[in-house]
Coordinates of C-alpha atoms and ligand atoms in Angstrom, one line a residue:
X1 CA 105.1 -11.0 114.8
X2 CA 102.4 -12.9 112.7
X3 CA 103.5 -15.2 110.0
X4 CA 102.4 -15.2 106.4
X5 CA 102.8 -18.0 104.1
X6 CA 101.8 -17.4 100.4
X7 CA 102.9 -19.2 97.7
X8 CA 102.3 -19.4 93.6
X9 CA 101.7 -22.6 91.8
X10 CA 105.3 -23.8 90.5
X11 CA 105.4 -23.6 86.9
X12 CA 106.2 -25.9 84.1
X13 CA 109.5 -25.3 82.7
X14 CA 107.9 -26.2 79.0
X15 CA 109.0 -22.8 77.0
X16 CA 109.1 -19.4 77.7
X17 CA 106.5 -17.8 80.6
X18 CA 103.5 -15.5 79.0
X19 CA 101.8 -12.4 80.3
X20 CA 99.6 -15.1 82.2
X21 CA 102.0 -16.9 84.2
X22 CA 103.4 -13.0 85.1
X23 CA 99.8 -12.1 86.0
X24 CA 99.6 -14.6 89.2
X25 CA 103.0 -13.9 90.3
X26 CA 102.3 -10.0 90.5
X27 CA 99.3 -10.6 92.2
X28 CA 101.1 -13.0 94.6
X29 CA 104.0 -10.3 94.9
X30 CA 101.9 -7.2 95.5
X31 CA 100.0 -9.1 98.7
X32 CA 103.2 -10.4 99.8
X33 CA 104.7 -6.8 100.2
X34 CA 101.7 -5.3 101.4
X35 CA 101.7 -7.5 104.5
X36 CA 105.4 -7.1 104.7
X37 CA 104.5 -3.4 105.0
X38 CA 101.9 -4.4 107.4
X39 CA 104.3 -5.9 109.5
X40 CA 104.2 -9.7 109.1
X41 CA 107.0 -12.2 108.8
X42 CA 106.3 -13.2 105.0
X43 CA 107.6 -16.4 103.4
X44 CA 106.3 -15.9 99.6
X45 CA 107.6 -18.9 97.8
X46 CA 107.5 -19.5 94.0
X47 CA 109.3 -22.0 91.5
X48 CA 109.4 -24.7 88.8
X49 CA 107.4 -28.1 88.2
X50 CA 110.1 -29.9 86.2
X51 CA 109.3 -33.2 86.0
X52 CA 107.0 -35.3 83.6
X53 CA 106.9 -36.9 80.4
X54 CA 106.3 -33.6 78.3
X55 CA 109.8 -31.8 79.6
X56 CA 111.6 -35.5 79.0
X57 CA 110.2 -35.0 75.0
X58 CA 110.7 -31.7 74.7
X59 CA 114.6 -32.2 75.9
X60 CA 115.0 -34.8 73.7
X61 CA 113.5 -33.3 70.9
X62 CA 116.0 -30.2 70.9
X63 CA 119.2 -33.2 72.1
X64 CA 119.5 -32.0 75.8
X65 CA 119.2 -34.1 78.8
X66 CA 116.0 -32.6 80.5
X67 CA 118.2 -31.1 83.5
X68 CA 119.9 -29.0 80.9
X69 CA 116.3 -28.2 79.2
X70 CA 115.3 -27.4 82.8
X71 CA 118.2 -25.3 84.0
X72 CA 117.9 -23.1 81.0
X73 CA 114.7 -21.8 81.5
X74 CA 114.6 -21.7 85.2
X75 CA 117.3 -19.1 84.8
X76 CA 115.1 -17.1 82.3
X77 CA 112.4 -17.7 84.6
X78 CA 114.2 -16.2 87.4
X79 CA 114.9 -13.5 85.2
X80 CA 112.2 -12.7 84.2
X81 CA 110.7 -12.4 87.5
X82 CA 114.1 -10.3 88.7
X83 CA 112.8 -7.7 86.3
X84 CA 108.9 -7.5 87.3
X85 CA 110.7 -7.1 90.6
X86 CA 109.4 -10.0 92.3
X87 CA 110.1 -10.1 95.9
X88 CA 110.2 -13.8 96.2
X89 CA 111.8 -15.8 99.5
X90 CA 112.1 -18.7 98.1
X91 CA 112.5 -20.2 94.6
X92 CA 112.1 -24.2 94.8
X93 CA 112.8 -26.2 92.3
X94 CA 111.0 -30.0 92.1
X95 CA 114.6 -31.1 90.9
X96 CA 116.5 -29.3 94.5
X97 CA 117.5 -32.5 96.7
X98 CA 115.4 -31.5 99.5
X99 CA 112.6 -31.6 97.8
X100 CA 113.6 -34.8 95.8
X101 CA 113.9 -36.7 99.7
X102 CA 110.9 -35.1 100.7
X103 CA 108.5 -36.7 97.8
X104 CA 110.2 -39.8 98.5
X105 CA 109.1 -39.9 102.1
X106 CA 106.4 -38.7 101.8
X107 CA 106.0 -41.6 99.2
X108 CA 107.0 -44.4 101.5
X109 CA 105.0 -42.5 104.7
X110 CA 101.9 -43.3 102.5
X111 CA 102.8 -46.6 101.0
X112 CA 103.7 -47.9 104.8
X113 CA 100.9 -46.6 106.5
X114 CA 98.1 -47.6 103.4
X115 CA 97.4 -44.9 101.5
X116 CA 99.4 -45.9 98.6
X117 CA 98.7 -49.0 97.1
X118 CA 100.1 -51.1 93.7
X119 CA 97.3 -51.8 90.7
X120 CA 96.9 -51.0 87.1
X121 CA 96.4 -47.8 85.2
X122 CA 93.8 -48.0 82.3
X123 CA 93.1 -44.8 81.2
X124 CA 92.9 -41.8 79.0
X125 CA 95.9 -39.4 78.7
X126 CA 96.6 -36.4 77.3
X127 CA 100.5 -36.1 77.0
X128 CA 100.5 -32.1 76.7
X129 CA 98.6 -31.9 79.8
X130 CA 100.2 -34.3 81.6
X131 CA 96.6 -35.1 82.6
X132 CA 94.3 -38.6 83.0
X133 CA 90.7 -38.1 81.4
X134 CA 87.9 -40.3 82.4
X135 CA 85.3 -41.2 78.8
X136 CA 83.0 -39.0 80.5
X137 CA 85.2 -36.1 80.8
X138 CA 86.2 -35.7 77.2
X139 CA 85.1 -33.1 75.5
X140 CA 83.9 -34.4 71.5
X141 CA 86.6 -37.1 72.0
X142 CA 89.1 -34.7 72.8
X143 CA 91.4 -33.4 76.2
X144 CA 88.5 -30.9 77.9
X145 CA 91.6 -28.4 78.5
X146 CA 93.8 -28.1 75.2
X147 CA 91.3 -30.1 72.5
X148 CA 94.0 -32.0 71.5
X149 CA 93.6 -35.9 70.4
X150 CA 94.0 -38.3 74.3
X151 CA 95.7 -41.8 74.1
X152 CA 94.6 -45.1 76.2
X153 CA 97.3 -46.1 78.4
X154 CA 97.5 -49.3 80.3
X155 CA 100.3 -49.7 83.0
X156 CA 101.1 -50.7 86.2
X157 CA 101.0 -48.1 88.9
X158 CA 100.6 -47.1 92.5
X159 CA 97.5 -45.1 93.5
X160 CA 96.4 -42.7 96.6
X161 CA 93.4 -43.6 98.6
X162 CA 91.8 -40.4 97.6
X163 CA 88.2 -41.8 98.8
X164 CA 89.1 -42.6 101.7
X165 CA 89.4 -39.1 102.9
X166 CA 86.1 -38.3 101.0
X167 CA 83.8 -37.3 104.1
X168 CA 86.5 -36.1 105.9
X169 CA 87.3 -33.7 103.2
X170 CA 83.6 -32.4 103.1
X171 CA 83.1 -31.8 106.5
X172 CA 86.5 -29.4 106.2
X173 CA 84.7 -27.5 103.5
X174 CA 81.6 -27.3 105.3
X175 CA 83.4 -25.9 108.7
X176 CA 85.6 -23.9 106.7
X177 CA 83.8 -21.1 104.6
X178 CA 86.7 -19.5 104.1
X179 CA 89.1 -22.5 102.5
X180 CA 88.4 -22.0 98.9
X181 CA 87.8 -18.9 97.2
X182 CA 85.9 -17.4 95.0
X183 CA 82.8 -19.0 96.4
X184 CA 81.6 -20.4 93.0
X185 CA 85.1 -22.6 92.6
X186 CA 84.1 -24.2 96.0
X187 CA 80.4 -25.3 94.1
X188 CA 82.2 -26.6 90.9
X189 CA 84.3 -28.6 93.3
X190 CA 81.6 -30.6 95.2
X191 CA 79.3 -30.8 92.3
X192 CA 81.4 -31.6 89.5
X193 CA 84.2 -33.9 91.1
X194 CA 83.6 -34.9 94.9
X195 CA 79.8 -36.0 94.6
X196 CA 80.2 -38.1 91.6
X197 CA 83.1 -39.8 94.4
X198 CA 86.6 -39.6 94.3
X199 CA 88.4 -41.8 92.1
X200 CA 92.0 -42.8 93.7
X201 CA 94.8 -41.5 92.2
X202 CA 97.5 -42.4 90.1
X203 CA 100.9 -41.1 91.8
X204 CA 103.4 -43.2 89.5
X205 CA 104.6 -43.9 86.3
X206 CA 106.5 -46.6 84.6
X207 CA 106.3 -45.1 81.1
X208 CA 109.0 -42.8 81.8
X209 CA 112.2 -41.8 83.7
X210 CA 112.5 -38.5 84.2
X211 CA 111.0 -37.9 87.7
X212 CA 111.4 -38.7 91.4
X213 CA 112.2 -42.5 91.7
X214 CA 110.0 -44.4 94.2
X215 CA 112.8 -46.0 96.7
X216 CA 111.1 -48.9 96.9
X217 CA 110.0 -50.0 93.4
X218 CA 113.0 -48.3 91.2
X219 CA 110.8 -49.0 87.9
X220 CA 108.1 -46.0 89.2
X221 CA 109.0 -42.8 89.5
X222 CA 106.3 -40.4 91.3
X223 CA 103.8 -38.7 89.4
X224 CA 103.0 -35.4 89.1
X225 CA 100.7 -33.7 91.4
X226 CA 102.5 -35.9 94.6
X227 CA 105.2 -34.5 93.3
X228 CA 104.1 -31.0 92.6
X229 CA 102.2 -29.9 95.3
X230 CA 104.6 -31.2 98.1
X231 CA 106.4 -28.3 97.0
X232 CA 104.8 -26.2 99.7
X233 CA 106.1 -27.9 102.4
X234 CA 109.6 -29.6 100.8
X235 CA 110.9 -26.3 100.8
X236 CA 109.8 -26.0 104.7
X237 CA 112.2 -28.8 105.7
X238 CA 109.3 -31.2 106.3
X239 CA 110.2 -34.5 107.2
X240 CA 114.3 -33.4 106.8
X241 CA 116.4 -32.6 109.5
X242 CA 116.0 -28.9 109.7
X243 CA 112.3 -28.4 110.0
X244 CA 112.5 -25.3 111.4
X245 CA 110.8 -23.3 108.7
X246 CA 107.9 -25.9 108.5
X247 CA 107.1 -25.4 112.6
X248 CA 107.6 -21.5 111.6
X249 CA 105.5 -20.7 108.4
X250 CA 103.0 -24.3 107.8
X251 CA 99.8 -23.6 107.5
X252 CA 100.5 -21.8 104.5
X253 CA 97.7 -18.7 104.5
X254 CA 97.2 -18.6 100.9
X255 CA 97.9 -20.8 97.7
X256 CA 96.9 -18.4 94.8
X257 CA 96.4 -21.0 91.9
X258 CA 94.7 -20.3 88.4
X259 CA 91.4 -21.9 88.1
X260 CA 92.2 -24.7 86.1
X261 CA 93.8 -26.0 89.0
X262 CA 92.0 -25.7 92.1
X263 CA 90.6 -29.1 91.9
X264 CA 94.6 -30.4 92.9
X265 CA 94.6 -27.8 95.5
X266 CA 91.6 -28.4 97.1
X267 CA 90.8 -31.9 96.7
X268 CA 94.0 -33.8 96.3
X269 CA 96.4 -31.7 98.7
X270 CA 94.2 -31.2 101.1
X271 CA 93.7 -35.3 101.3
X272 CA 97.6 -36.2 101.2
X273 CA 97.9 -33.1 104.7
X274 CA 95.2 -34.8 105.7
X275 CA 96.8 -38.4 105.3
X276 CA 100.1 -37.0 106.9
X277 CA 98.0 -35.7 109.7
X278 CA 99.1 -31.9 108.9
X279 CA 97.0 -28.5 109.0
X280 CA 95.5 -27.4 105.8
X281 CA 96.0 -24.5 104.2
X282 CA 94.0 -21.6 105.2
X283 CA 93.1 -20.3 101.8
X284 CA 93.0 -21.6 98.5
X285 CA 92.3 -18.8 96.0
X286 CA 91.4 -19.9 92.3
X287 CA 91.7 -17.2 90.5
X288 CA 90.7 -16.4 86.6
X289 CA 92.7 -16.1 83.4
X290 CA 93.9 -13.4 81.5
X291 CA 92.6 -13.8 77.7
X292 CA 93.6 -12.6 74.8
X293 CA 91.6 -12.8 71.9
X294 CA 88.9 -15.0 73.6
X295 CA 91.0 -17.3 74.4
X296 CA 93.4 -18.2 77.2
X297 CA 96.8 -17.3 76.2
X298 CA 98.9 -20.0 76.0
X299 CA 102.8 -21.4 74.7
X300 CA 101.1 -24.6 73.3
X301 CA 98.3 -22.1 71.2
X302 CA 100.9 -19.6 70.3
X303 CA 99.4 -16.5 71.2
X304 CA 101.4 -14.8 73.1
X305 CA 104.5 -12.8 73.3
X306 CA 107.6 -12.8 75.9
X307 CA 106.4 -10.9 78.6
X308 CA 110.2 -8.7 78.5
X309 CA 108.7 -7.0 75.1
X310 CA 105.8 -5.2 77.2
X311 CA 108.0 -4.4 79.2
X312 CA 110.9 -2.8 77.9
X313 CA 108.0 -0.8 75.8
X314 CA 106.4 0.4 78.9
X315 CA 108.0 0.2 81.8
X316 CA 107.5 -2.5 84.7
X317 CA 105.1 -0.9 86.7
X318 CA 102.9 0.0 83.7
X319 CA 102.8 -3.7 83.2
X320 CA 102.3 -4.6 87.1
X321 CA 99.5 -2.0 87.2
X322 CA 97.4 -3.6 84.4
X323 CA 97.6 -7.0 85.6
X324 CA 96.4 -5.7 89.4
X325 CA 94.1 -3.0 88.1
X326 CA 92.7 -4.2 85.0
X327 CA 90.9 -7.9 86.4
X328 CA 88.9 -8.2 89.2
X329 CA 91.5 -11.2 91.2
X330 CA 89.2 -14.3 90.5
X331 CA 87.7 -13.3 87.3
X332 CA 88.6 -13.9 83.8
X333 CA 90.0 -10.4 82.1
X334 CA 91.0 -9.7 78.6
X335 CA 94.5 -8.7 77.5
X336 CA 95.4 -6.5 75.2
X337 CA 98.1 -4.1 74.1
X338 CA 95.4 -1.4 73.2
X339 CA 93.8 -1.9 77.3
X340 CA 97.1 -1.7 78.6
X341 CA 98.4 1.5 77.0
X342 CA 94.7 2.9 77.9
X343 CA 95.3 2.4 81.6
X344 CA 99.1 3.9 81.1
X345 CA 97.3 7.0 79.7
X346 CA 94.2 7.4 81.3
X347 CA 95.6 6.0 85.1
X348 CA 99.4 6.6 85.4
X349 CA 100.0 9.3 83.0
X350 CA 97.2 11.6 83.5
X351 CA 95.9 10.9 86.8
X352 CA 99.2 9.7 88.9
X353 CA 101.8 11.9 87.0
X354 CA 100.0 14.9 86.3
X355 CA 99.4 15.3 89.9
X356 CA 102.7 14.2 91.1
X357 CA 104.3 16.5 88.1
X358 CA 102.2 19.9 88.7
X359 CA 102.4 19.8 92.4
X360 CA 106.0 19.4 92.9
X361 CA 106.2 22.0 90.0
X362 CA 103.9 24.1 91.4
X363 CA 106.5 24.0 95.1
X364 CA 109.4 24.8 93.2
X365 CA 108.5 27.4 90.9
X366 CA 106.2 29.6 93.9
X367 CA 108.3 28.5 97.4
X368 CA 111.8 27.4 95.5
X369 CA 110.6 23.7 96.9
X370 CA 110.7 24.4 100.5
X371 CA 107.3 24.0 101.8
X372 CA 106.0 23.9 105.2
X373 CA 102.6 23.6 107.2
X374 CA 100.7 26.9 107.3
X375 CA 97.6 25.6 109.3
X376 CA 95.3 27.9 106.9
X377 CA 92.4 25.9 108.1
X378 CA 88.9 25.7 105.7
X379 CA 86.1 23.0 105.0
X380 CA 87.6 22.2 101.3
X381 CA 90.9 21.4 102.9
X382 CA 89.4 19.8 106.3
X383 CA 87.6 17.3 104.1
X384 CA 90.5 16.3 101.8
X385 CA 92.8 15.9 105.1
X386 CA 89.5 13.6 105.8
X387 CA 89.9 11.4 102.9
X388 CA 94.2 11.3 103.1
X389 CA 93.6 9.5 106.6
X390 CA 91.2 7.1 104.9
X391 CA 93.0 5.9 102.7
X392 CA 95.3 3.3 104.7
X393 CA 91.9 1.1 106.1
X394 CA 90.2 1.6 102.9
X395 CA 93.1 -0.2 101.1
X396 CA 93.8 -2.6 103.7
X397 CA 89.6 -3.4 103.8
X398 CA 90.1 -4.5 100.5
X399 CA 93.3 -6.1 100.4
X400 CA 91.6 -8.5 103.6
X401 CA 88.9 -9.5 100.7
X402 CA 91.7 -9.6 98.3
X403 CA 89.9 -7.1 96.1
X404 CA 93.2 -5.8 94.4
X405 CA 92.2 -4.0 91.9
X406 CA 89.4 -2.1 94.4
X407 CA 92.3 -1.8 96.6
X408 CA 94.2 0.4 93.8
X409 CA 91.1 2.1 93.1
X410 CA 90.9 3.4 96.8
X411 CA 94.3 5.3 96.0
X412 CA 93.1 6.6 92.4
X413 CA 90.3 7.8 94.2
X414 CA 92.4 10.1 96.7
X415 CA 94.8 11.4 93.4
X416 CA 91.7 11.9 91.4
X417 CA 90.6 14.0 94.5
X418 CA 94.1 15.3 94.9
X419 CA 93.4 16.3 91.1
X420 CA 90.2 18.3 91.9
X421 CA 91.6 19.4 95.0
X422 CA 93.9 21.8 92.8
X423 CA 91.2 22.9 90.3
X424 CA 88.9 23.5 93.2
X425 CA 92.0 25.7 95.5
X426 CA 93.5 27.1 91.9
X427 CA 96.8 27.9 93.5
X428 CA 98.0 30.0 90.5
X429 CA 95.4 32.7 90.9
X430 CA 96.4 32.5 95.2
X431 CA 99.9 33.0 93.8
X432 CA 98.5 36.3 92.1
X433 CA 98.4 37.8 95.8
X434 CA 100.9 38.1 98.2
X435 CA 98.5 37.7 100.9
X436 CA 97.2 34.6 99.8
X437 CA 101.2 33.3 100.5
X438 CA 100.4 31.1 103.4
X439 CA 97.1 29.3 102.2
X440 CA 99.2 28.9 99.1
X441 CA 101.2 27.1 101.2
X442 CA 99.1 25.1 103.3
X443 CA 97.3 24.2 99.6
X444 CA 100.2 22.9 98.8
X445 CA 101.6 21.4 101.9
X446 CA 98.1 19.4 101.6
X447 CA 99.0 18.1 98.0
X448 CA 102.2 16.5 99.1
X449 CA 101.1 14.9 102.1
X450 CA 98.2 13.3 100.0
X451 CA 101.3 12.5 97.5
X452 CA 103.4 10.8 100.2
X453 CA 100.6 9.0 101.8
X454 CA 99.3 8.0 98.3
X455 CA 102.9 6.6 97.3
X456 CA 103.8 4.7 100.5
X457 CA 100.7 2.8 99.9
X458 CA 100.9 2.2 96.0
X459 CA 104.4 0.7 97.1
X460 CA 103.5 -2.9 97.2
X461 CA 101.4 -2.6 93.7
X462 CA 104.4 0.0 91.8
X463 CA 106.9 -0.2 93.8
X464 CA 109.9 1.3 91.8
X465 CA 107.2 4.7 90.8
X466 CA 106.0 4.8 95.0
X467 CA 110.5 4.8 95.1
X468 CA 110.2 7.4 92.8
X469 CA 108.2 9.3 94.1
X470 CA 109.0 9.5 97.5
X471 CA 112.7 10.4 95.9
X472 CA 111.1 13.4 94.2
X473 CA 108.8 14.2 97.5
X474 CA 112.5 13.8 99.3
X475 CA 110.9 12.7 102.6
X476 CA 112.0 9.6 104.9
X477 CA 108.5 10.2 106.4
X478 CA 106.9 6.6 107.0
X479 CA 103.4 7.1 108.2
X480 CA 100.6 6.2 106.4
X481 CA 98.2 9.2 107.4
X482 CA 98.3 13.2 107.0
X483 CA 100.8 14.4 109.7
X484 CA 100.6 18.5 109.8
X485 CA 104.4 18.7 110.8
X486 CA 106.5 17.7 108.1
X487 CA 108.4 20.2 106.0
X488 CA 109.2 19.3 102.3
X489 CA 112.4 20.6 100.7
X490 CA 111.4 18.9 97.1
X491 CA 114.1 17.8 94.2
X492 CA 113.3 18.0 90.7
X493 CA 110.3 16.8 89.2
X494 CA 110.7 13.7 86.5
X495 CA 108.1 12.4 84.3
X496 CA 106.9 9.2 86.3
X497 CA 105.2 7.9 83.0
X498 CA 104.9 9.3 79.7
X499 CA 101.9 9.6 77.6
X500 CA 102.0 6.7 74.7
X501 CA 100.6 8.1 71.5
X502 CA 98.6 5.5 69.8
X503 CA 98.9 6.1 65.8
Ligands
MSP601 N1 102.9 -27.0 87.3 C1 101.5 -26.8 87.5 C2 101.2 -26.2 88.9 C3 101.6 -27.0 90.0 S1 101.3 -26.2 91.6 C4 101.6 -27.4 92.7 C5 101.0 -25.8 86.5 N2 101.9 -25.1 85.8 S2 101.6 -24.1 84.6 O1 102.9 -23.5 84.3 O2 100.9 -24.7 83.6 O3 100.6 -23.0 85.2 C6 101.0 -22.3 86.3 C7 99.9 -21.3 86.6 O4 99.9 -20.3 85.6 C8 98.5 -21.8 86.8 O5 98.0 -21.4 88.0 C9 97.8 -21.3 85.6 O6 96.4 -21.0 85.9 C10 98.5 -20.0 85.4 N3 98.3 -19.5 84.0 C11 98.7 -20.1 82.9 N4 98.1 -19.3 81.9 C12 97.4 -18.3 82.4 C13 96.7 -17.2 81.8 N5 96.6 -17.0 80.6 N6 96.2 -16.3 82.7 C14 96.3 -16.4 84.1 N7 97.0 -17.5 84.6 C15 97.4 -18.5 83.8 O7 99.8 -25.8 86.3

């Protein structure tokens, strides 16, 4: 069986998540379960970042030590992601012990071999970042990511030969088209940070406590993006006793990381594997933000609201389906309440329920839901048979380019033709004459199979509505084409998704 490794980036525990952080994981969720329904062995992997500087004030500021800060919202996190039905593996936490005696190898590995080295810091810092600015960087003065005031610090520290690795690192991009995605993210990469020349790196602090003590020098603990990034491979059991999962599931396949952060994933991770003599990843995919108002949404600009309050409004899959429809994956899309409710109304409501609604309607009130194959053969039904057994490789040709929301446009395609397909047939005036009673039921016989086949694939993207409606089709059926000998006995219809009237 072939593996699968995809991960999230692991997010700071600094407040409560937004619609944004939610908006990578589905993305990251909906792959994962399509290749589990594809058949491979999937390790999907998400968690927190809790150390730093930031989470140590924040704590302090509200009188809890920062594992109690940390512990709180991890649980909400979890939560949260419990209830977009997020199909996770693995949650790691930087604060789990295995990854704590990972970084710390890891640490020493470096340090033993040359890689790490002791000097000074001098630099420019932005504390709500948690990020080092050089003078040249700065936007008016200010951190080029939040706009917010940066401070010049001065300590000692140990750094990561990060030019070392410099050519080697080029010549991986070069023989590997494929490593970072979009395209574009790859350019900004070379031209804006690795021809200029790397700087080395600053991988510890003395300034504060809360993080992973270096063994060796207990006044350091690690910083940041050392400790971040060996998430992927902690959790693997690398470098612990049990590295069973690491020989299993490393190369990961796919890192799906916001923008803002591709430069750690494909310049500074790929140089500590590299250091460590491991694989790299096979894909890093940078993908863009969701905005809202122009701007990105964010806890530290306030503009945003707990994720839970779209949700119990709407439903789950409502909110999944925007963030995999709405955006093509890499770009920059805007959020809104108003956009969200216009794909509930326009997509699920009056495209996916209708169907699913009159059809299975339509089989009880003319064959008491029992419905069978009549083989009442014309070129209208030939062709739509045609685009059911599509479907499957048009989805999965766009889910290999990662074109999600394409991919859920394939499907909408075959129920807007599923649609048209019953204005084009008009079943109630075959009902009108007894007989018409078999093409009636081939009619519909075609509806449901285009039903099933459209639902088993929409089950990565929706997967409690593809539950639903495969409950309502009442069929254990599993294949993803038009098979002519099923028979239906249908329950009730339910309303999959009600209309939201905008006032
Ligand atoms: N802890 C680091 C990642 C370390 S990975 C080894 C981090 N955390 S974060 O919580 O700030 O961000 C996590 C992810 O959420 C990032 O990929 C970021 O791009 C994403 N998003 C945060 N706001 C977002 C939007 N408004 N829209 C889409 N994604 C956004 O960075």
């Amino acid at each position: 069986m072939n593996k699968y490794y995809i991960t999230t980036p692991i997010y700071y525990p600094s407040a409560n998540f937004h619609i944004g952080h939610c908006y990578c994981t589905i993305v990251a969720d909906a792959i994962a379960r399509y290749k589990r329904m594809k058949g491979f062995d999937v390790f999907f992997q998400t968690g927190t970042d809790e150390h730093g500087q930031k989470i140590q004030k924040k704590a302090e500021e509200v009188g809890k030590t920062p594992k109690q800060y940390v512990d709180e919202i991890v649980a909400d996190a979890q939560d949260l992601w419990k209830t977009l039905n997020i199909s996770y593996d693995n949650f790691i936490r930087t604060t789990d012990k295995k990854h704590i005696e990972c970084v710390q190898k890891i640490f020493k590995k470096l340090y033993d071999q040359g890689d790490i080295y002791k000097g000074e810091y001098k630099g420019l810092y932005c504390t709500p970042c948690e990020s080092f600015w050089t003078e040249s960087q700065l936007v008016d003065g200010k951190c080029p990511d939040c706009g917010r005031d940066v401070y010049e610090v001065s300590e000692e520290a140990y750094f990561f030969k990060l030019s070392k690795y410099q050519d080697r690192l080029v010549k991986y991009y070069d023989e590997h088209p494929e490593f970072i995605e979009p395209i574009s993210r790859k350019n900004e990469m070379l031209n804006n940070f690795i021809k200029p020349g790397l700087e080395d790196l600053c991988v510890s602090r003395t300034s504060f406590d809360w993080g992973i003590p270096v063994t060796f020098d207990e006044n350091h603990v690690v910083y940041v993006w050392l400790d971040a990034l060996t998430n992927y491979i902690s959790s693997l059991g690398y470098l612990s006793d049990d590295d069973s999962l690491m020989k299993k599931y490393w190369p990961a396949d796919i890192h799906i990381v916001g923008k803002e952060i591709v430069r750690f994933h494909t310049i500074i991770w790929p140089i500590i594997l590299m250091a460590l003599d491991l694989e790299l990843p096979t894909k890093v995919f940078g993908h863009g933000w969701l905005i809202v108002n122009g701007g990105k949404i964010s806890k530290s600009l306030g503009n945003y609201k707990d994720p839970r309050e779209y949700i119990d409004s709407y439903g789950v899959d409502a909110v999944r389906y925007f963030a995999l429809r709405e955006v093509p994956f890499g770009s920059d899309g805007n959020f809104s309440e108003e956009s969200l409710i216009a794909r509930i109304n326009g997509d699920l409501a009056n495209i996916l329920g209708n169907l699913v609604q009159r059809t299975i309607s339509m089989g009880h009130k003319y064959f008491d839901g029992k419905i069978e194959n009549r083989n009442i053969e014309d070129e209208l039904s030939g062709n739509f048979i045609d685009e059911i057994n599509k479907l499957d490789s048009l989805v999965s040709e766009k889910m290999e380019k990662l074109e999600i929301n394409l991919a859920l446009e394939e499907i909408f395609n075959l129920l807007r033709a599923s649609n048209k397909y019953i204005d084009e047939t008009t079943p109630w005036i075959l009902a009108k004459n007894e007989d018409n009673r078999d093409k009636l039921e081939t009619v519909l016989y075609n509806l449901l199979e285009s039903i099933r086949v459209s639902a088993l694939l929409l089950r990565p993207f929706l997967p409690d509505t593809s539950k639903a409606i495969i409950s309502q089709l009442n069929t254990q059926s599993e294949e993803l084409s038009y098979i002519g000998t099923n028979s239906y006995n249908l329950n009730n219809p339910e309303i999959l998704f009600k209309r939201i009237d905008v006032k």
